[in-house]
Amino acid sequence: MTGQVCDGGGAPDGGSFTISVAVAAEFRDDGGMALKIWVDADACPVAVREILFRAAQRRGVALTLVANQPIRVPPSPHIRSMQVAAGFDVADHEIVRCLEPGDLVITADIPLAAEAIEGGAHALSPRGELYTKENIGSRLNMRDFMDTMRASGIATGGPPALTAKDRQAFANHLDRLLTRFSAPK
């Protein structure tokens, strides 16, 4: 059995490219394909990427970082980067297009997390918050409210810097998800 091949759409130079993103012959106990991790990499903190690289290597899980700029990844049969054309939400749309039910998306982008959940995937923030069907609606409402505030000229500031506690929360939640949903090596 071969892995899914996801056409990356248009490359930045106007051409197209294809990237293999699955691990061949890995299955979960329920008969489904092994979990794949997709990262909205344009804004993903380097510390979180490093945690993901180690987890992908240790667990043998397919990890794909999607961004509109080149992203360096360590040499590994499990880790890939996919560069998409520049533009608003291009990386998000590519992730959604390639997702399969049961995959995991790492993102701070609430609308992307909502689309992933709607498609049967899991979504985890770089701070370790698991987005679920139960909490994504309130997160979308808060995001829209803050967007409205910013549009009206109120300075809302950005998110605080990633702390050691955030990194630990992310690593712990990622480990729990991988233990629960990925195939054993």
XYZ file of N, CA and C in Angstrom:
555
model
N 0.852 -1.179 0.000
C 0.000 0.000 0.000
C 0.889 1.231 0.000
N 0.543 2.231 -0.749
C 1.333 3.457 -0.792
C 0.602 4.553 -0.056
N 1.336 5.594 0.290
C 0.760 6.718 1.009
C -0.017 7.636 0.091
N -0.769 8.517 0.677
C -1.504 9.523 -0.069
C -0.501 10.458 -0.727
N -0.789 10.833 -1.958
C 0.016 11.857 -2.612
C -0.872 13.066 -2.753
N -0.416 14.156 -2.231
C -1.201 15.377 -2.243
C -0.523 16.362 -3.167
N -1.179 16.751 -4.234
C -0.619 17.727 -5.170
C -0.587 19.056 -4.455
N 0.585 19.659 -4.401
C 0.761 20.900 -3.666
C 0.160 22.102 -4.341
N -0.549 21.918 -5.462
C -1.119 23.066 -6.157
C -0.027 23.835 -6.851
N -0.135 25.120 -6.892
C 0.842 25.938 -7.602
C 2.047 26.246 -6.739
N 3.224 25.990 -7.280
C 4.459 26.371 -6.603
C 4.649 27.869 -6.750
N 5.477 28.483 -5.918
C 5.661 29.927 -5.980
C 6.121 30.434 -7.348
N 6.811 29.560 -8.127
C 7.274 29.996 -9.442
C 6.211 29.812 -10.521
N 5.007 29.419 -10.120
C 3.911 29.238 -11.064
C 3.767 27.806 -11.532
N 4.746 26.961 -11.290
C 4.657 25.555 -11.652
C 3.868 24.803 -10.613
N 3.942 23.504 -10.693
C 3.275 22.714 -9.663
C 4.255 21.695 -9.138
N 3.933 21.106 -8.002
C 4.791 20.103 -7.407
C 3.922 19.123 -6.671
N 4.455 17.952 -6.445
C 3.742 16.921 -5.715
C 4.629 16.465 -4.575
N 4.009 16.187 -3.459
C 4.791 15.750 -2.309
C 4.086 14.566 -1.663
N 4.831 13.558 -1.331
C 4.278 12.397 -0.656
C 4.234 12.701 0.832
N 3.107 12.431 1.461
C 2.964 12.844 2.853
C 2.511 11.749 3.803
N 2.506 10.521 3.375
C 2.028 9.479 4.284
C 3.108 8.444 4.545
N 2.889 7.658 5.573
C 3.799 6.567 5.873
C 3.137 5.297 5.360
N 3.840 4.575 4.523
C 3.267 3.377 3.922
C 3.072 2.289 4.957
N 1.996 1.551 4.820
C 1.721 0.337 5.572
C 1.625 0.512 7.083
N 1.293 1.685 7.578
C 1.026 1.847 9.006
C -0.485 1.988 9.185
N -1.047 1.202 10.064
C -2.481 1.237 10.296
C -2.779 1.300 11.778
N -3.921 1.886 12.110
C -4.380 1.884 13.492
C -5.116 0.574 13.752
N -5.390 0.300 15.011
C -6.114 -0.911 15.369
C -7.503 -0.953 14.750
N -8.098 0.212 14.514
C -9.444 0.235 13.950
C -9.433 0.082 12.440
N -8.264 -0.179 11.844
C -8.174 -0.405 10.408
C -7.915 0.849 9.601
N -7.963 2.023 10.219
C -7.732 3.272 9.492
C -6.250 3.520 9.277
N -5.955 4.447 8.396
C -4.556 4.811 8.151
C -3.992 5.500 9.394
N -2.688 5.461 9.509
C -2.006 6.096 10.635
C -2.226 7.605 10.595
N -2.243 8.189 11.755
C -2.374 9.633 11.924
C -1.271 10.364 11.179
N -1.619 11.463 10.526
C -0.644 12.357 9.910
C -0.790 13.716 10.577
N 0.323 14.404 10.741
C 0.303 15.723 11.363
C 0.565 16.775 10.293
N -0.293 17.785 10.252
C -0.176 18.919 9.332
C 0.046 20.170 10.161
N 1.041 20.968 9.795
C 1.382 22.157 10.568
C 1.187 23.400 9.720
N 0.411 24.332 10.232
C 0.281 25.667 9.649
C 1.565 26.388 10.056
N 2.612 26.243 9.225
C 3.972 26.549 9.656
C 4.379 28.014 9.547
N 3.637 28.836 8.827
C 4.049 30.236 8.679
C 4.189 30.944 10.025
N 3.310 30.646 10.960
C 3.356 31.327 12.257
C 3.658 30.370 13.411
N 4.064 29.151 13.103
C 4.336 28.181 14.159
C 5.680 28.489 14.808
N 5.707 28.648 16.120
C 6.973 28.951 16.808
C 8.031 27.863 16.586
N 9.268 28.281 16.471
C 10.376 27.352 16.250
C 10.432 26.298 17.356
N 10.202 26.688 18.595
C 10.240 25.730 19.709
C 9.199 24.625 19.518
N 8.035 24.976 18.998
C 6.981 23.989 18.751
C 7.384 23.085 17.587
N 7.967 23.659 16.549
C 8.459 22.846 15.426
C 9.472 21.812 15.910
N 10.368 22.229 16.796
C 11.385 21.303 17.316
C 10.740 20.149 18.076
N 9.721 20.445 18.851
C 8.988 19.386 19.562
C 8.355 18.434 18.547
N 7.769 18.982 17.495
C 7.136 18.169 16.459
C 8.154 17.300 15.726
N 9.324 17.865 15.414
C 10.364 17.089 14.728
C 10.762 15.876 15.568
N 10.985 16.106 16.857
C 11.381 14.998 17.745
C 10.270 13.950 17.846
N 9.038 14.400 17.950
C 7.908 13.466 18.068
C 7.733 12.645 16.793
N 7.851 13.280 15.640
C 7.700 12.565 14.362
C 8.779 11.493 14.224
N 10.010 11.839 14.582
C 11.108 10.876 14.508
C 10.896 9.731 15.487
N 10.574 10.064 16.720
C 10.425 9.057 17.773
C 9.248 8.122 17.488
N 8.135 8.678 16.991
C 6.916 7.885 16.788
C 6.762 7.350 15.372
N 7.577 7.852 14.429
C 7.442 7.416 13.042
C 6.162 7.924 12.398
N 5.737 9.114 12.794
C 4.502 9.708 12.297
C 4.823 10.697 11.176
N 4.027 10.684 10.121
C 4.214 11.619 9.018
C 3.895 13.033 9.488
N 4.838 13.946 9.262
C 4.704 15.347 9.664
C 4.943 16.214 8.434
N 3.985 17.069 8.109
C 4.131 17.976 6.972
C 3.921 19.401 7.437
N 4.926 20.247 7.189
C 4.841 21.673 7.509
C 4.469 22.408 6.228
N 3.377 23.155 6.265
C 2.892 23.861 5.083
C 3.057 25.356 5.318
N 3.734 26.025 4.367
C 4.005 27.455 4.520
C 4.166 28.092 3.153
N 4.067 29.425 3.110
C 4.270 30.121 1.847
C 5.706 30.607 1.700
N 6.585 30.067 2.514
C 8.012 30.370 2.433
C 8.762 29.071 2.692
N 10.019 28.989 2.289
C 10.762 27.749 2.561
C 10.917 27.531 4.065
N 10.704 26.311 4.503
C 10.859 25.933 5.909
C 11.902 24.820 5.956
N 12.918 25.006 6.759
C 13.940 23.971 6.927
C 13.411 22.876 7.835
N 13.640 21.651 7.390
C 13.267 20.497 8.198
C 14.462 19.556 8.270
N 14.575 18.810 9.356
C 15.682 17.862 9.457
C 15.492 16.716 8.466
N 16.588 16.112 8.018
C 16.451 14.964 7.116
C 15.771 13.811 7.859
N 14.671 13.345 7.307
C 13.906 12.266 7.931
C 12.915 11.728 6.920
N 12.687 10.429 6.933
C 11.652 9.885 6.050
C 10.242 10.261 6.505
N 10.114 10.821 7.705
C 8.803 11.138 8.264
C 8.442 12.622 8.178
N 9.420 13.467 7.871
C 9.198 14.914 7.937
C 9.348 15.546 6.566
N 8.356 16.361 6.187
C 8.357 17.050 4.902
C 7.947 18.509 5.106
N 8.355 19.337 4.170
C 7.801 20.688 4.128
C 7.151 20.868 2.769
N 6.120 21.667 2.738
C 5.397 21.946 1.501
C 5.278 23.451 1.376
N 5.868 24.010 0.325
C 5.759 25.440 0.098
C 4.623 25.692 -0.871
N 3.736 26.609 -0.495
C 2.611 26.985 -1.339
C 2.805 28.433 -1.781
N 2.013 28.864 -2.725
C 2.088 30.242 -3.200
C 1.746 31.203 -2.071
N 2.307 32.401 -2.149
C 1.975 33.434 -1.165
C 0.529 33.858 -1.362
N -0.097 34.273 -0.294
C -1.468 34.752 -0.381
C -2.234 34.422 0.875
N -3.315 35.150 1.062
C -4.142 35.008 2.251
C -4.738 33.609 2.332
N -4.439 32.877 3.394
C -4.987 31.551 3.687
C -4.653 30.462 2.668
N -3.653 30.673 1.806
C -3.293 29.646 0.824
C -2.821 28.376 1.535
N -1.966 28.522 2.539
C -1.487 27.350 3.286
C -2.653 26.656 3.992
N -3.554 27.432 4.570
C -4.715 26.858 5.256
C -5.560 26.022 4.294
N -5.821 26.577 3.110
C -6.638 25.862 2.126
C -5.957 24.565 1.681
N -4.642 24.599 1.545
C -3.916 23.394 1.145
C -3.980 22.332 2.228
N -3.850 22.742 3.469
C -3.957 21.784 4.575
C -5.341 21.138 4.570
N -6.384 21.943 4.469
C -7.750 21.418 4.469
C -7.962 20.464 3.292
N -7.398 20.811 2.143
C -7.553 19.976 0.952
C -6.902 18.602 1.142
N -5.785 18.545 1.844
C -5.032 17.302 2.017
C -5.451 16.490 3.240
N -6.165 17.098 4.158
C -6.551 16.421 5.409
C -7.414 15.200 5.168
N -7.223 14.229 6.024
C -8.107 13.069 6.076
C -8.670 12.981 7.485
N -9.845 12.385 7.643
C -10.383 12.217 8.997
C -9.359 11.515 9.892
N -9.215 12.016 11.107
C -8.278 11.441 12.055
C -6.908 12.091 12.062
N -6.596 12.909 11.040
C -5.317 13.615 11.019
C -5.307 14.679 12.112
N -4.133 15.221 12.381
C -3.947 16.256 13.398
C -3.398 17.510 12.745
N -4.027 18.641 13.027
C -3.560 19.935 12.525
C -3.030 20.736 13.703
N -1.836 21.312 13.531
C -1.250 22.193 14.538
C -1.400 23.608 14.007
N -2.199 24.428 14.695
C -2.458 25.784 14.227
C -2.971 26.674 15.351
N -2.670 27.952 15.220
C -3.268 28.954 16.098
C -4.412 29.647 15.371
N -4.639 29.272 14.122
C -5.668 29.868 13.269
C -7.013 29.192 13.573
N -7.896 29.916 14.233
C -9.172 29.343 14.685
C -10.042 28.876 13.509
N -10.196 29.669 12.430
C -10.995 29.166 11.307
C -10.417 27.884 10.688
N -9.103 27.776 10.603
C -8.498 26.541 10.087
C -8.808 25.380 11.027
N -8.686 25.607 12.327
C -9.015 24.557 13.298
C -10.471 24.119 13.145
N -11.369 25.077 12.937
C -12.790 24.757 12.765
C -13.011 23.895 11.519
N -12.346 24.245 10.423
C -12.489 23.448 9.195
C -11.922 22.048 9.385
N -10.811 21.941 10.095
C -10.212 20.634 10.344
C -11.169 19.756 11.153
N -11.729 20.325 12.205
C -12.662 19.577 13.057
C -13.894 19.170 12.261
N -14.401 20.082 11.442
C -15.566 19.785 10.606
C -15.272 18.610 9.670
N -14.020 18.485 9.234
C -13.633 17.399 8.340
C -13.239 16.111 9.065
N -13.399 16.076 10.369
C -13.112 14.862 11.122
C -11.681 14.758 11.625
N -10.918 15.833 11.524
C -9.537 15.839 12.020
C -9.507 16.393 13.445
N -8.351 16.333 14.054
C -8.104 16.907 15.375
C -7.324 18.201 15.163
N -7.446 19.151 16.074
C -6.701 20.410 15.960
C -6.147 20.789 17.327
N -4.867 21.159 17.331
C -4.161 21.505 18.560
C -3.428 22.819 18.337
N -3.526 23.724 19.301
C -2.828 25.005 19.190
C -1.370 24.828 19.615
N -0.481 25.719 19.172
C 0.909 25.654 19.605
C 1.086 25.855 21.122
N 0.035 26.282 21.803
C 0.086 26.434 23.258
C -0.471 25.215 23.987
N -0.868 24.202 23.211
C -1.335 22.961 23.818
C -2.825 22.879 24.056
N -3.599 23.806 23.505
C -5.057 23.755 23.665
C -5.650 22.900 22.554
N -6.384 21.871 22.931
C -7.065 21.033 21.962
C -8.379 21.694 21.586
N -8.545 21.956 20.304
C -9.816 22.486 19.817
C -10.748 21.298 19.593
N -11.997 21.438 20.001
C -12.967 20.350 19.887
C -14.269 20.882 19.304
N -15.181 19.967 18.970
C -16.512 20.373 18.508
C -17.210 21.200 19.590
N -16.900 20.896 20.856
C -17.547 21.591 21.967
C -17.012 22.998 22.201
N -15.741 23.262 21.889
C -15.198 24.588 22.203
C -14.886 25.471 20.993
N -14.939 24.921 19.786
C -14.510 25.707 18.623
C -15.483 26.852 18.317
N -16.762 26.670 18.566
C -17.732 27.735 18.314
C -17.453 28.973 19.158
N -17.183 28.781 20.443
C -16.892 29.929 21.305
C -15.559 30.566 20.923
N -14.576 29.765 20.469
C -13.291 30.333 20.023
C -13.487 31.174 18.765
N -14.336 30.697 17.846
C -14.641 31.476 16.636
C -15.350 32.780 16.987
N -16.299 32.707 17.916
C -17.010 33.922 18.328
C -16.062 34.951 18.933
N -15.147 34.501 19.799
C -14.184 35.410 20.414
C -13.254 36.003 19.362
N -12.803 35.173 18.428
C -11.930 35.651 17.351
C -12.643 36.732 16.539
N -13.899 36.477 16.177
C -14.663 37.461 15.393
C -14.877 38.751 16.179
N -15.139 38.618 17.472
C -15.310 39.799 18.322
C -14.028 40.634 18.349
N -12.889 39.966 18.535
C -11.607 40.680 18.564
C -11.302 41.307 17.203
N -11.668 40.632 16.141
C -11.497 41.181 14.783
C -12.305 42.469 14.631
N -13.526 42.457 15.133
C -14.386 43.641 15.083
C -13.786 44.779 15.905
N -13.260 44.446 17.064
C -12.620 45.463 17.908
C -11.436 46.102 17.179
N -10.589 45.277 16.572
C -9.425 45.802 15.847
C -9.854 46.655 14.665
N -10.903 46.229 13.959
C -11.399 46.974 12.798
C -11.954 48.333 13.202
N -12.433 48.442 14.430
C -12.980 49.722 14.891
C -11.902 50.620 15.492
N -10.640 50.156 15.439
C -9.538 50.993 15.890
C -9.051 50.741 17.291
N -9.618 49.784 17.962
C -9.185 49.476 19.325
C -7.979 48.547 19.252
N -6.900 48.936 19.906
C -5.687 48.113 19.924
C -5.883 46.963 20.898
N -5.864 45.753 20.377
C -6.075 44.584 21.235
C -4.770 43.862 21.549
N -3.705 44.207 20.862
C -2.422 43.545 21.088
C -2.437 42.139 20.537
N -1.292 41.537 20.471
C -1.186 40.175 19.980
C -1.111 39.189 21.122
N -0.911 37.942 20.784
C -0.802 36.941 21.846
C 0.510 37.125 22.605
N 0.542 36.721 23.862
C 1.792 36.817 24.629
C 2.841 35.860 24.066
N 4.093 36.089 24.389
C 5.175 35.209 23.945
C 4.948 33.800 24.480
N 5.389 32.830 23.724
C 5.291 31.436 24.126
C 6.197 31.207 25.339
N 5.647 30.624 26.388
C 6.415 30.391 27.609
C 6.846 28.931 27.703
N 7.707 28.647 28.657
C 8.115 27.261 28.907
C 6.895 26.417 29.296
N 5.984 27.004 30.039
C 4.752 26.302 30.433
C 3.906 25.965 29.201
N 3.823 26.908 28.236
C 3.093 26.662 26.984
C 3.725 25.517 26.208
N 5.068 25.542 26.099
C 5.777 24.487 25.364
C 5.540 23.128 26.022
N 5.564 23.089 27.331
C 5.334 21.838 28.049
C 3.894 21.352 27.847
N 2.942 22.282 27.889
C 1.533 21.913 27.670
C 1.352 21.346 26.260
N 2.009 21.975 25.285
C 1.919 21.481 23.908
C 2.519 20.081 23.811
N 3.725 19.903 24.324
C 4.400 18.608 24.241
C 3.579 17.516 24.926
N 3.012 17.820 26.088
C 2.213 16.829 26.812
C 0.951 16.457 26.046
N 0.253 17.458 25.509
C -0.984 17.162 24.783
C -0.686 16.416 23.490
N 0.392 16.810 22.802
C 0.791 16.105 21.581
C 1.085 14.645 21.899
N 1.815 14.397 22.957
C 2.153 13.029 23.335
C 0.893 12.211 23.618
N -0.059 12.803 24.331
C -1.322 12.096 24.614
C -2.073 11.773 23.327
N -2.115 12.733 22.400
C -2.815 12.501 21.131
C -2.116 11.419 20.307
N -0.802 11.468 20.246
C -0.065 10.465 19.478
C -0.210 9.081 20.080
N -0.217 9.005 21.392
C -0.407 7.723 22.064
C -1.795 7.171 21.748
N -2.767 8.034 21.747
C -4.151 7.601 21.532
C -4.458 7.278 20.082
N -3.917 8.055 19.124
C -4.375 7.940 17.749
C -3.373 7.409 16.729
N -2.111 7.268 17.084
C -1.164 6.810 16.057
C -0.869 5.327 16.197
N -0.453 4.756 15.091
C -0.133 3.332 15.071
C 1.177 3.097 15.807
N 1.312 1.981 16.490
C 2.593 1.683 17.138
C 3.649 1.391 16.082
N 4.906 1.738 16.423
C 6.011 1.476 15.480
C 6.389 0.032 15.494
